[in-house]
XYZ file of C-alpha atoms in Angstrom:
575
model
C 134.476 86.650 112.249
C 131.605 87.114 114.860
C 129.423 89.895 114.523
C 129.528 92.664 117.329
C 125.508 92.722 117.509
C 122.782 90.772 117.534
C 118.881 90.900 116.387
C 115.710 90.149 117.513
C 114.068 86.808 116.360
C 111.346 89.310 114.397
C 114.238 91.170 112.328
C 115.114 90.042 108.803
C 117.077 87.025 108.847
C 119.815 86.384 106.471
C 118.878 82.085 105.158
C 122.158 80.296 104.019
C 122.417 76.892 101.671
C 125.487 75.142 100.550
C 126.940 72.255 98.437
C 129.353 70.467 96.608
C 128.311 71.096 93.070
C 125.462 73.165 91.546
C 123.048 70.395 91.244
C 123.513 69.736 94.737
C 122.646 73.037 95.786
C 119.592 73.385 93.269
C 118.567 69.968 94.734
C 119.243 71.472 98.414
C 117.263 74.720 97.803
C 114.052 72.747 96.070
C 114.388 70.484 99.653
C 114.041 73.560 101.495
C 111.003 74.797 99.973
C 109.130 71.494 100.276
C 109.777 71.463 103.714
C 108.868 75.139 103.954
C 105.482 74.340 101.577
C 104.629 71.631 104.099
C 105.327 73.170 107.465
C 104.598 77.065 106.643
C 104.396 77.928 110.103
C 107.856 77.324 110.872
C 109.857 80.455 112.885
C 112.012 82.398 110.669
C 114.597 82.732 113.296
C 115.113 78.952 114.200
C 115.234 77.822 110.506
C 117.998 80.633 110.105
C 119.881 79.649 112.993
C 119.666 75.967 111.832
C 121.143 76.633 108.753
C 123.587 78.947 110.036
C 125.039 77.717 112.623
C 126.900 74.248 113.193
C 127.074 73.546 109.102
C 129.748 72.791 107.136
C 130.059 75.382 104.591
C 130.853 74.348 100.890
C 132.219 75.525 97.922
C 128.776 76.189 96.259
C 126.722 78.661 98.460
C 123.019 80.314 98.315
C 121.698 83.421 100.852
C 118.679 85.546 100.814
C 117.367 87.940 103.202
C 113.987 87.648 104.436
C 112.113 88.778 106.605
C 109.380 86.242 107.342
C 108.829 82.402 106.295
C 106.370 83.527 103.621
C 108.507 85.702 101.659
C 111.433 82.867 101.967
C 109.254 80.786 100.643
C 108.716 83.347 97.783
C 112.166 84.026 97.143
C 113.032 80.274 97.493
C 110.553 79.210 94.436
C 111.668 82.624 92.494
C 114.873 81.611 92.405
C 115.883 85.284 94.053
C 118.989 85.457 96.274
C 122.321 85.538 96.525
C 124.152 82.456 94.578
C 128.127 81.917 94.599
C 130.907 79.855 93.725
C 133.483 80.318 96.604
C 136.279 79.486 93.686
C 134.904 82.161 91.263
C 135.032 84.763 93.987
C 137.911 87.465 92.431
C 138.576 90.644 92.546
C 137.649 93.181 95.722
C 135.959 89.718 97.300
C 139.304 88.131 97.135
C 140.241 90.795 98.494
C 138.307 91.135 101.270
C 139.061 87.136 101.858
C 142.434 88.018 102.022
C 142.916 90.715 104.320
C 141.817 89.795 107.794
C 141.775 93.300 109.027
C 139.445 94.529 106.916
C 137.188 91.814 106.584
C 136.679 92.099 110.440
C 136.251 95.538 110.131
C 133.289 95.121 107.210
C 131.580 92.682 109.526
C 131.466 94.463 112.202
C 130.429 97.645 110.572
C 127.885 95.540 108.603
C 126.032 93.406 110.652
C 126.086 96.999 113.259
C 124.292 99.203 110.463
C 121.707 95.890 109.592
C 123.035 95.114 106.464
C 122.794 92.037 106.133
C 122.318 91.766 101.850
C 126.140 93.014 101.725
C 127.239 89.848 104.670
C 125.438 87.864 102.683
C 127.383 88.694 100.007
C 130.556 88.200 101.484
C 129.407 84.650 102.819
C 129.041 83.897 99.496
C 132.265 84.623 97.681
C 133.675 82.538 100.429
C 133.874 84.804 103.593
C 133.421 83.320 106.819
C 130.985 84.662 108.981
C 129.988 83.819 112.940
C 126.852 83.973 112.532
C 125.678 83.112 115.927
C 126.048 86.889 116.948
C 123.202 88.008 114.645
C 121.026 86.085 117.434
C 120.623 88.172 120.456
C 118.044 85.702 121.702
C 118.404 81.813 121.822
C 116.650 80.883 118.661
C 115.791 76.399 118.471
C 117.107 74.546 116.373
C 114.392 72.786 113.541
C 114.410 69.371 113.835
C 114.847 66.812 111.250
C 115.944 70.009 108.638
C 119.417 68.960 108.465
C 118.146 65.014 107.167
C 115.446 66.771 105.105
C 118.104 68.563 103.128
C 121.027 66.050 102.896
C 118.846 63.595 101.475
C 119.618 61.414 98.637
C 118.650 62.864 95.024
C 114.303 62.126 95.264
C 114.485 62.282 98.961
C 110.728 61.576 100.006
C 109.365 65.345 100.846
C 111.033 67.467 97.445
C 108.816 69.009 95.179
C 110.332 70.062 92.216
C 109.069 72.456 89.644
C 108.067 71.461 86.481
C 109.839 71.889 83.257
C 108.601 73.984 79.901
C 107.438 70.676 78.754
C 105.613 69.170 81.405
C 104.213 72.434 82.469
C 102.264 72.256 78.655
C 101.059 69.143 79.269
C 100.366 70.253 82.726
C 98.027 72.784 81.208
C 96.268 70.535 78.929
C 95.508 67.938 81.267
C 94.067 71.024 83.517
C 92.112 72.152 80.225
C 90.861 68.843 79.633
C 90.275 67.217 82.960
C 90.192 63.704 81.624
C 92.418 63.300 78.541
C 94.247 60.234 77.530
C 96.065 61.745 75.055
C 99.421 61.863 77.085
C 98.774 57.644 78.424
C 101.972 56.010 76.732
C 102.014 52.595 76.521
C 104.600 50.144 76.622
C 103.571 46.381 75.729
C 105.715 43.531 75.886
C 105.237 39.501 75.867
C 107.504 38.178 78.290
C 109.125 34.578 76.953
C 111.045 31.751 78.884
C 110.486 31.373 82.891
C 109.149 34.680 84.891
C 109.801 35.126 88.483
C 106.050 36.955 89.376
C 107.632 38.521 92.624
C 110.997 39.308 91.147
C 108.991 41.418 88.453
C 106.815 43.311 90.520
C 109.770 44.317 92.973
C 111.320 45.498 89.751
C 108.288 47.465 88.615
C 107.982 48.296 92.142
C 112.130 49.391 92.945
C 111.502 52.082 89.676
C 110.696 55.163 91.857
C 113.748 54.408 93.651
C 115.844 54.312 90.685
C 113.949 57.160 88.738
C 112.152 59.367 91.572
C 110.087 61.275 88.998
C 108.409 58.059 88.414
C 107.014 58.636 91.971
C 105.433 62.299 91.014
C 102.238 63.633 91.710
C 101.318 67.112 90.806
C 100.260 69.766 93.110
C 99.915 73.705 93.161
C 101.217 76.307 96.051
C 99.799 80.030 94.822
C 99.142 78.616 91.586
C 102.519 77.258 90.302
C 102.378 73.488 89.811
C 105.257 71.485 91.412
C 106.167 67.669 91.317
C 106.057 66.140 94.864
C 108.106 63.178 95.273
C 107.868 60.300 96.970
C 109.744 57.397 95.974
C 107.612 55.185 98.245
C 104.756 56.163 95.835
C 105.296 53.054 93.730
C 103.730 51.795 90.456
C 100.502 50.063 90.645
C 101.115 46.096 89.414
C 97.811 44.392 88.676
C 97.470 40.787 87.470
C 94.335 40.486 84.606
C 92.953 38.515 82.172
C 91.504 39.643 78.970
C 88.358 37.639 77.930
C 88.750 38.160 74.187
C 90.478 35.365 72.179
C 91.374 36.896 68.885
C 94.326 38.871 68.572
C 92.601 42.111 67.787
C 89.594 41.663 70.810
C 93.001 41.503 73.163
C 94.463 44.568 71.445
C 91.263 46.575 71.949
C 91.287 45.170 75.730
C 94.968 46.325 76.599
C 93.931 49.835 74.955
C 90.981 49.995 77.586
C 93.567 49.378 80.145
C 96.053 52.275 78.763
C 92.930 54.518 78.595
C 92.221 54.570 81.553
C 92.630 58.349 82.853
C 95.752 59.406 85.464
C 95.012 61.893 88.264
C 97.993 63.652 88.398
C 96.946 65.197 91.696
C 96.955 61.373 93.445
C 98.961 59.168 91.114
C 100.201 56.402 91.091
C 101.415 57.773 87.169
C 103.224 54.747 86.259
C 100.517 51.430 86.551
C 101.817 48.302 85.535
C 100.104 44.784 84.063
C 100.965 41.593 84.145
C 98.569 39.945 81.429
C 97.626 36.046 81.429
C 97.016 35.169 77.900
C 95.392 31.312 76.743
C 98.272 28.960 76.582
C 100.670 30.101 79.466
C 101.354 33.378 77.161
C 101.776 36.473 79.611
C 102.421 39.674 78.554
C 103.668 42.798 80.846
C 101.793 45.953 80.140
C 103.047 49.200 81.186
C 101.354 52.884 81.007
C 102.543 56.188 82.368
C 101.658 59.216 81.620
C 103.871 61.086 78.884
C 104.201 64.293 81.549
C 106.891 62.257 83.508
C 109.068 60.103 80.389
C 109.966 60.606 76.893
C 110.778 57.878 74.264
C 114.471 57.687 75.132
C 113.473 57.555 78.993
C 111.269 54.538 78.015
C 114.243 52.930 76.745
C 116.207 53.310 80.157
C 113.179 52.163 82.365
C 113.060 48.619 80.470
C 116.783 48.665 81.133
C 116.861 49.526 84.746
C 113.632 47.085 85.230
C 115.856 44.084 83.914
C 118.273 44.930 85.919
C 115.787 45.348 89.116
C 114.445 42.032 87.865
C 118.067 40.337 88.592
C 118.764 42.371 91.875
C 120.848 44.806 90.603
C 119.099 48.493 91.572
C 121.307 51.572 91.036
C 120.103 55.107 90.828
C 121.943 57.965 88.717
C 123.690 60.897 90.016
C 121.151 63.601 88.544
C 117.379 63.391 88.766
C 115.261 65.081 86.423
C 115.087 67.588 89.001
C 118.494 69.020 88.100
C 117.657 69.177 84.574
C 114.692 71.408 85.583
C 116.736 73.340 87.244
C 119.295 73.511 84.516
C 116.582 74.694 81.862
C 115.687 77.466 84.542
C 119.369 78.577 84.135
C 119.320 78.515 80.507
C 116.092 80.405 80.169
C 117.304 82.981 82.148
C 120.614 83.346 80.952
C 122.513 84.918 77.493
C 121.949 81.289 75.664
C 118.049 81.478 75.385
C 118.533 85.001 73.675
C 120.984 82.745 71.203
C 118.207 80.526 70.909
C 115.249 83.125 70.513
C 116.943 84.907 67.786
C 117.460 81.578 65.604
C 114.056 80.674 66.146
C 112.393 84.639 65.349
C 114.550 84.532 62.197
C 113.486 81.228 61.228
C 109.681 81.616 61.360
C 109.253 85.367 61.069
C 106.434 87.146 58.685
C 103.460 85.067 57.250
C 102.611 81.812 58.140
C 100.075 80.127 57.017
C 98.351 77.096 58.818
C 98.890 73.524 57.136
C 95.842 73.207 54.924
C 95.451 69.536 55.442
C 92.430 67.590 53.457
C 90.183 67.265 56.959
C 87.213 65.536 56.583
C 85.323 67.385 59.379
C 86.486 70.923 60.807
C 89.421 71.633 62.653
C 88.999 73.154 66.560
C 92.266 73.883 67.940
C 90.996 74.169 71.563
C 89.991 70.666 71.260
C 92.523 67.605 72.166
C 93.095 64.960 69.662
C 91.743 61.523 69.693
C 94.299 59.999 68.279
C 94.036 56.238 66.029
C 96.791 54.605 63.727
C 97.868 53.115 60.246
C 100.325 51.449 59.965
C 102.911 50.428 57.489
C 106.125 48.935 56.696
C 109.233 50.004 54.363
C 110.518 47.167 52.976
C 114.283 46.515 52.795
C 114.420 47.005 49.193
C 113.223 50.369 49.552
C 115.608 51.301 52.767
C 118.226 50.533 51.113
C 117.537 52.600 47.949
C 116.505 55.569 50.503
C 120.015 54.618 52.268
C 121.516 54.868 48.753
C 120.086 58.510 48.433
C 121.552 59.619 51.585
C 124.782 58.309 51.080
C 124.818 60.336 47.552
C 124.099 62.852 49.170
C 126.142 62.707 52.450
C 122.892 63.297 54.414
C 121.532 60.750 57.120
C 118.733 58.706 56.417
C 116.140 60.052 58.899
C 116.766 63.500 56.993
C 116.122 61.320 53.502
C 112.573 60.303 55.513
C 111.919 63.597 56.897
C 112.686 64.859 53.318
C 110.112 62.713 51.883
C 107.632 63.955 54.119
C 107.786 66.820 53.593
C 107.678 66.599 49.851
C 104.560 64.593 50.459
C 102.669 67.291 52.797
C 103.559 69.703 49.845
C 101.711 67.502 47.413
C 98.708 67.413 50.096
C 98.403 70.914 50.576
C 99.194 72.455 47.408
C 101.422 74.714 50.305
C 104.733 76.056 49.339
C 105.610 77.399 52.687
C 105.541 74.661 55.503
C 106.453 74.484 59.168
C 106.713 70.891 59.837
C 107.468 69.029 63.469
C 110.690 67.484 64.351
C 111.095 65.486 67.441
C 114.390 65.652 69.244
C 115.493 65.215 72.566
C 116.862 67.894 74.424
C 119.494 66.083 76.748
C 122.541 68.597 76.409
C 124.231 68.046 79.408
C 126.368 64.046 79.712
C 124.840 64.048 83.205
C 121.269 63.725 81.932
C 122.147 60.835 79.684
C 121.178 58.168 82.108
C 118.360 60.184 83.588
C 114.626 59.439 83.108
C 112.121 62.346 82.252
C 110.135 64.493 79.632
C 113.021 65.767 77.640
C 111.639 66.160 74.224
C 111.127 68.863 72.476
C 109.212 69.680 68.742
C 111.087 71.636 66.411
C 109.659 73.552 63.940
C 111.330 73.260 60.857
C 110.514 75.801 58.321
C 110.905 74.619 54.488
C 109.628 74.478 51.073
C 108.289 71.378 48.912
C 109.440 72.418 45.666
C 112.429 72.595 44.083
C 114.495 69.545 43.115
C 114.689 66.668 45.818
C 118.721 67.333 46.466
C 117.939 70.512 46.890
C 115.262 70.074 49.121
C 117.737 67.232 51.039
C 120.718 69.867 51.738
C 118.110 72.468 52.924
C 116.614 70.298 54.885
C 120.049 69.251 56.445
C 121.018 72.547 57.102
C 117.812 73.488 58.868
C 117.533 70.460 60.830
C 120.941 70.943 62.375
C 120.845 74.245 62.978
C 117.433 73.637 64.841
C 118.907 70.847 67.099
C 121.396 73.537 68.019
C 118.847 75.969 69.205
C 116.692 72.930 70.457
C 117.264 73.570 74.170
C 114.114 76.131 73.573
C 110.860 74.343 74.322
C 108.500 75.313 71.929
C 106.236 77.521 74.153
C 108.811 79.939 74.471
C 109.608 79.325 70.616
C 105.667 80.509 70.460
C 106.138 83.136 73.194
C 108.794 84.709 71.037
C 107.031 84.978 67.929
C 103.586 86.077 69.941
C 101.751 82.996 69.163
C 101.199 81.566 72.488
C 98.252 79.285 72.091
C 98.135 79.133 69.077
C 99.828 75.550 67.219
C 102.917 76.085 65.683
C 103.200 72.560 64.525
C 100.051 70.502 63.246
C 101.846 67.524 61.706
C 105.334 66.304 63.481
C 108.205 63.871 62.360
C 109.367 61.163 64.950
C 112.631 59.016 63.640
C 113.257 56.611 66.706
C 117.174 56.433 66.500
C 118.054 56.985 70.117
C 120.252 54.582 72.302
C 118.336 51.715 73.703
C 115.595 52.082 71.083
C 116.346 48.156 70.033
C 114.950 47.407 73.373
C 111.620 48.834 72.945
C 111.448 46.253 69.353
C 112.342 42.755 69.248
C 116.421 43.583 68.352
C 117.334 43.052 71.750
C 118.164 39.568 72.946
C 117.936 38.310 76.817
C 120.425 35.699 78.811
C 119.163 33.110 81.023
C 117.597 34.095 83.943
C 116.940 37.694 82.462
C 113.567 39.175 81.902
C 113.108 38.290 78.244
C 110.776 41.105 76.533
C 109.777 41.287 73.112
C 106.955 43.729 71.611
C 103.683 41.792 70.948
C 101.811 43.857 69.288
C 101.002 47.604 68.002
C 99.955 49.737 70.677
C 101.414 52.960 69.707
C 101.334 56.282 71.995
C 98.927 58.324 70.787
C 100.439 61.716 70.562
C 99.348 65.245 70.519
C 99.297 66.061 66.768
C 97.056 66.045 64.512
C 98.819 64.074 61.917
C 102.273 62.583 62.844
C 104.898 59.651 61.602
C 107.096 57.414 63.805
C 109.370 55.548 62.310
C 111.200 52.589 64.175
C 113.648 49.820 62.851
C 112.478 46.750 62.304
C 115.138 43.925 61.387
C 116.098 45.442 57.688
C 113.512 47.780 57.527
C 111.040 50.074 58.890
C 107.845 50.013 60.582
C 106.088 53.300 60.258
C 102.948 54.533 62.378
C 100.773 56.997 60.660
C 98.876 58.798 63.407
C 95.654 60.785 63.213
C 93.107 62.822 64.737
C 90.486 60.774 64.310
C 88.075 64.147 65.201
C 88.645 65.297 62.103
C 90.229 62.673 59.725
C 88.463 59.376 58.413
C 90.462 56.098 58.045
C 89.979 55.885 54.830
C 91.435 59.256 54.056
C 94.561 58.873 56.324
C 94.966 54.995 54.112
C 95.197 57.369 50.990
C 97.637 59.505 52.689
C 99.801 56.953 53.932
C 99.759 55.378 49.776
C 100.631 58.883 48.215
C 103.358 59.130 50.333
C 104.508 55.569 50.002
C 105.010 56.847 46.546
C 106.902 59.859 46.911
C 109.385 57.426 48.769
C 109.332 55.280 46.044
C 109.806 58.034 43.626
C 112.711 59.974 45.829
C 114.310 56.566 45.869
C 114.258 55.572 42.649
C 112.319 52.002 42.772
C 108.943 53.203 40.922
């Protein structure tokens, strides 16, 4: 139906979006204020026009009413508007779809009186509307818009916001203008024949396949957005360390990885191909931890063999959906779920982890991070196994078990809010997609008691907080009234995920396949201030004990690593 009247190219304007699905539409409306964020001084009235008239309109719509480009753009990154599912629409909307008559009649009245919220509305829940006769004048059309916002998912030109995660790290790196802390490493030797300029097409192709790969970070009235460029590609240098032992090469690559990003230029993914003595080469990879997690590292090796043998394919969601889908959820009835599980969990006292530091503790100061290492032998894994078979529990909650009864030892501390890394994919569609989806748990427990006890607790709470897990821990911290202060000083990583044989030497390559095997121990770093990660190795484990060296001496964190060595032991039976 065509309105009776028109308006002036000044008046408010009502700004229409649609799609197929909801991810489309997110994806459309994040388009739309790039554009907007890049060209500000586009007219109001041609931009509505464009979208108004001469577009197919889909199942999955978006309007606002605005009354200059500014405030679009406002309402655009607020998320304010009207949203609709033409399918959903029921009641006096179907209705009003229904009965031609009276749906003419409300648009004319409507669009007579100016009120343009209610045809928006209407539009929305899947009533037509002419909306050439809102334009009394002949408004232009703005070119390019319709390519700009039909793009492909990490269309050159989107900026995306940033999820609870990132926007953390966002912060720190802000705080701390050149911190290393968040560099994460990936460090391969690369066996049989290599193809040089098949691998650095592969490296290269990644932003294509992943386009938060291609992110830099920027800020528009101070909220940070990812702009994305997927022709932003990695950096691929070709070096040579000059050390010759083992450990002189180590401490090389670890000058390479600390090497400070600029999130504001990027490139955030630099790559390495090393030349060792010998014909060795090694392929060195660093990005910073704002943009992947450890499961995303997992699908960048396998996308980058597949690159490497010409096959390139990219996913149907980009981590720019997900950040639009944790919007939803934080906005919605399930983060009240979540808040409620978390309040009751951690409510009343809690005191900080009293752990033996050898110099003081500063909380406003980022950690500098080294390592110990060590390795459970299969002997003891399979007593631990043993334990968690007894007692139908898994064997990372055996491990996290025994860490916990070891921090109790430490600390003398009955009371203990202890990290638990998991991965907050809970949506299929993000399976296959690349970006900073973990999130820290923190579990709440107590060392003492007997150790079944403490494993069916510990089962119990651990599930439960995976369930509630879709709540990054700043809001966790916002809940309780603890924002900046850490929740979590010492966290639990048990690297079980899919693809997590590919980051170890498990894996095994065909001919003509990039063949990658770990060389050596180049850990990330991390953010605590003590942390485990544990990661299979053939029948066993290797463990990394990490540190902040700021406060803990090697020597100390050795003795750590022994007592709890023996609480394993102990827990398992093998003294």
């Amino acid at each position: 139906m065509r309105p009776a009247d028109g308006m002036s190219a000044t008046a408010d304007q009502v700004v229409v979006l649609s799609a197929r699905t909801p991810a489309q539409l997110a994806a459309s409306v994040g388009r739309l204020s790039g554009f907007l964020d890049r060209n500000p001084d586009t007219g109001l009235a041609d931009l509505a026009f464009t979208l108004q008239v001469g577009q197919e309109a889909m199942g999955e719509r978006y309007a606002v009413v605005v009354s200059s480009t500014e405030e679009l753009r406002a309402a655009l990154r607020a998320g304010r508007g009207h949203p609709g599912t033409v399918e959903a629409a029921r009641g006096l909307a179907a209705e009003i779809r229904d009965d031609s008559d009276l749906r003419d009649l409300l648009i004319r009245r409507w669009a007579a009186t100016g009120e343009l919220s209610r045809l928006a509305s209407l539009w929305v829940s899947g009533i037509e509307v002419d909306w050439s006769g809102l334009h009394r004048e002949a408004p232009g059309r703005v070119p390019h818009l319709d390519s700009v916002l039909s793009g492909p998912p990490g269309t050159a030109g989107e900026r995306w916001n940033l999820s609870s995660g990132q926007l953390a790290m966002y912060r720190d790196h802000r705080r701390w203008p050149e911190p290393i802390t968040y560099n994460l490493p990936l460090l391969f030797e690369i066996h049989g024949d290599l193809d040089t300029a098949a691998l650095e097409r592969a490296i290269r192709a990644q932003t294509r396949i992943h386009p938060v790969l291609s992110a830099v970070f920027g800020e528009r009235d101070g909220v940070p957005y990812m702009d994305i460029d997927p022709d932003r590609v990695p950096s691929f240098d070709r070096v040579g360390p000059g050390a010759t032992t083992r450990a002189g090469q180590i401490a090389e690559l670890r000058a390479l990885v600390d090497v400070p990003f600029d999130l504001a230029t990027g490139p955030l993914v630099r790559a390495h191909l090393v030349s060792l003595a010998g014909g060795r080469r090694l392929l060195l990879i660093t990005v910073h931890h704002i943009l992947l997690d450890g499961t995303s590292t997992a699908l960048l090796i396998r996308t980058l063999k597949e690159a490497y043998r010409g096959q390139e394919s990219a996913g149907r969601a980009t981590y720019g959906d997900f950040v639009a889908w944790e919007e939803a959820m934080l906005a919605g009835p399930g983060a009240r779920r979540h808040r409620d599980h978390w309040v009751r969990e951690l409510a009343g006292p809690r005191t900080a982890l009293a752990l033996p530091y050898d110099r003081p503790y500063d909380p406003e100061r980022m950690p500098r991070v080294d390592v110990v290492t060590m390795r459970l032998p299969p002997a003891l894994v399979t007593a631990l196994a043993g334990r968690a078979g007894e007692h139908r529990v898994s064997v990372a909650i055996v491990l996290f078990s025994t860490y916990v009864r070891f921090l109790h030892r430490l600390t003398g501390q009955d009371d203990l809010v202890t990290g638990l890394t998991a991965v907050a994919r809970y949506e299929e569609r993000f399976q296959d997609v690349v970006g900073q989806f973990v999130n820290c748990l923190p579990i709440r427990s107590t060392g003492t008691g007997g150790f079944p006890e403490l494993l069916r607790s510990m089962q119990r709470k651990v599930i439960a907080g995976i369930d509630h897990g879709a709540l990054p821990l700043p809001e966790i911290a916002r809940a309780l009234g603890a924002e900046g202060k850490p929740l979590v000083l010492a966290n639990f990583l048990f690297q079980n995920f899919d693809g997590a044989d590919l980051l170890t030497n498990n894996s095994s390559a065909g001919p003509g396949e990039l063949d990658l095997r770990q060389f050596d121990d180049l850990p990330y770093a991390g953010e605590f201030v003590l942390s485990v990660e544990f990661y299979r190795e053939g029948d066993g484990y290797k463990v990394f004990l990490k540190y902040d060296a700021q406060v803990f001496d090697e020597t100390t964190v050795r003795r750590m690593r022994d007592e709890w060595y023996s609480v394993m032991q102990k827990e398992a039976g093998v003294e």
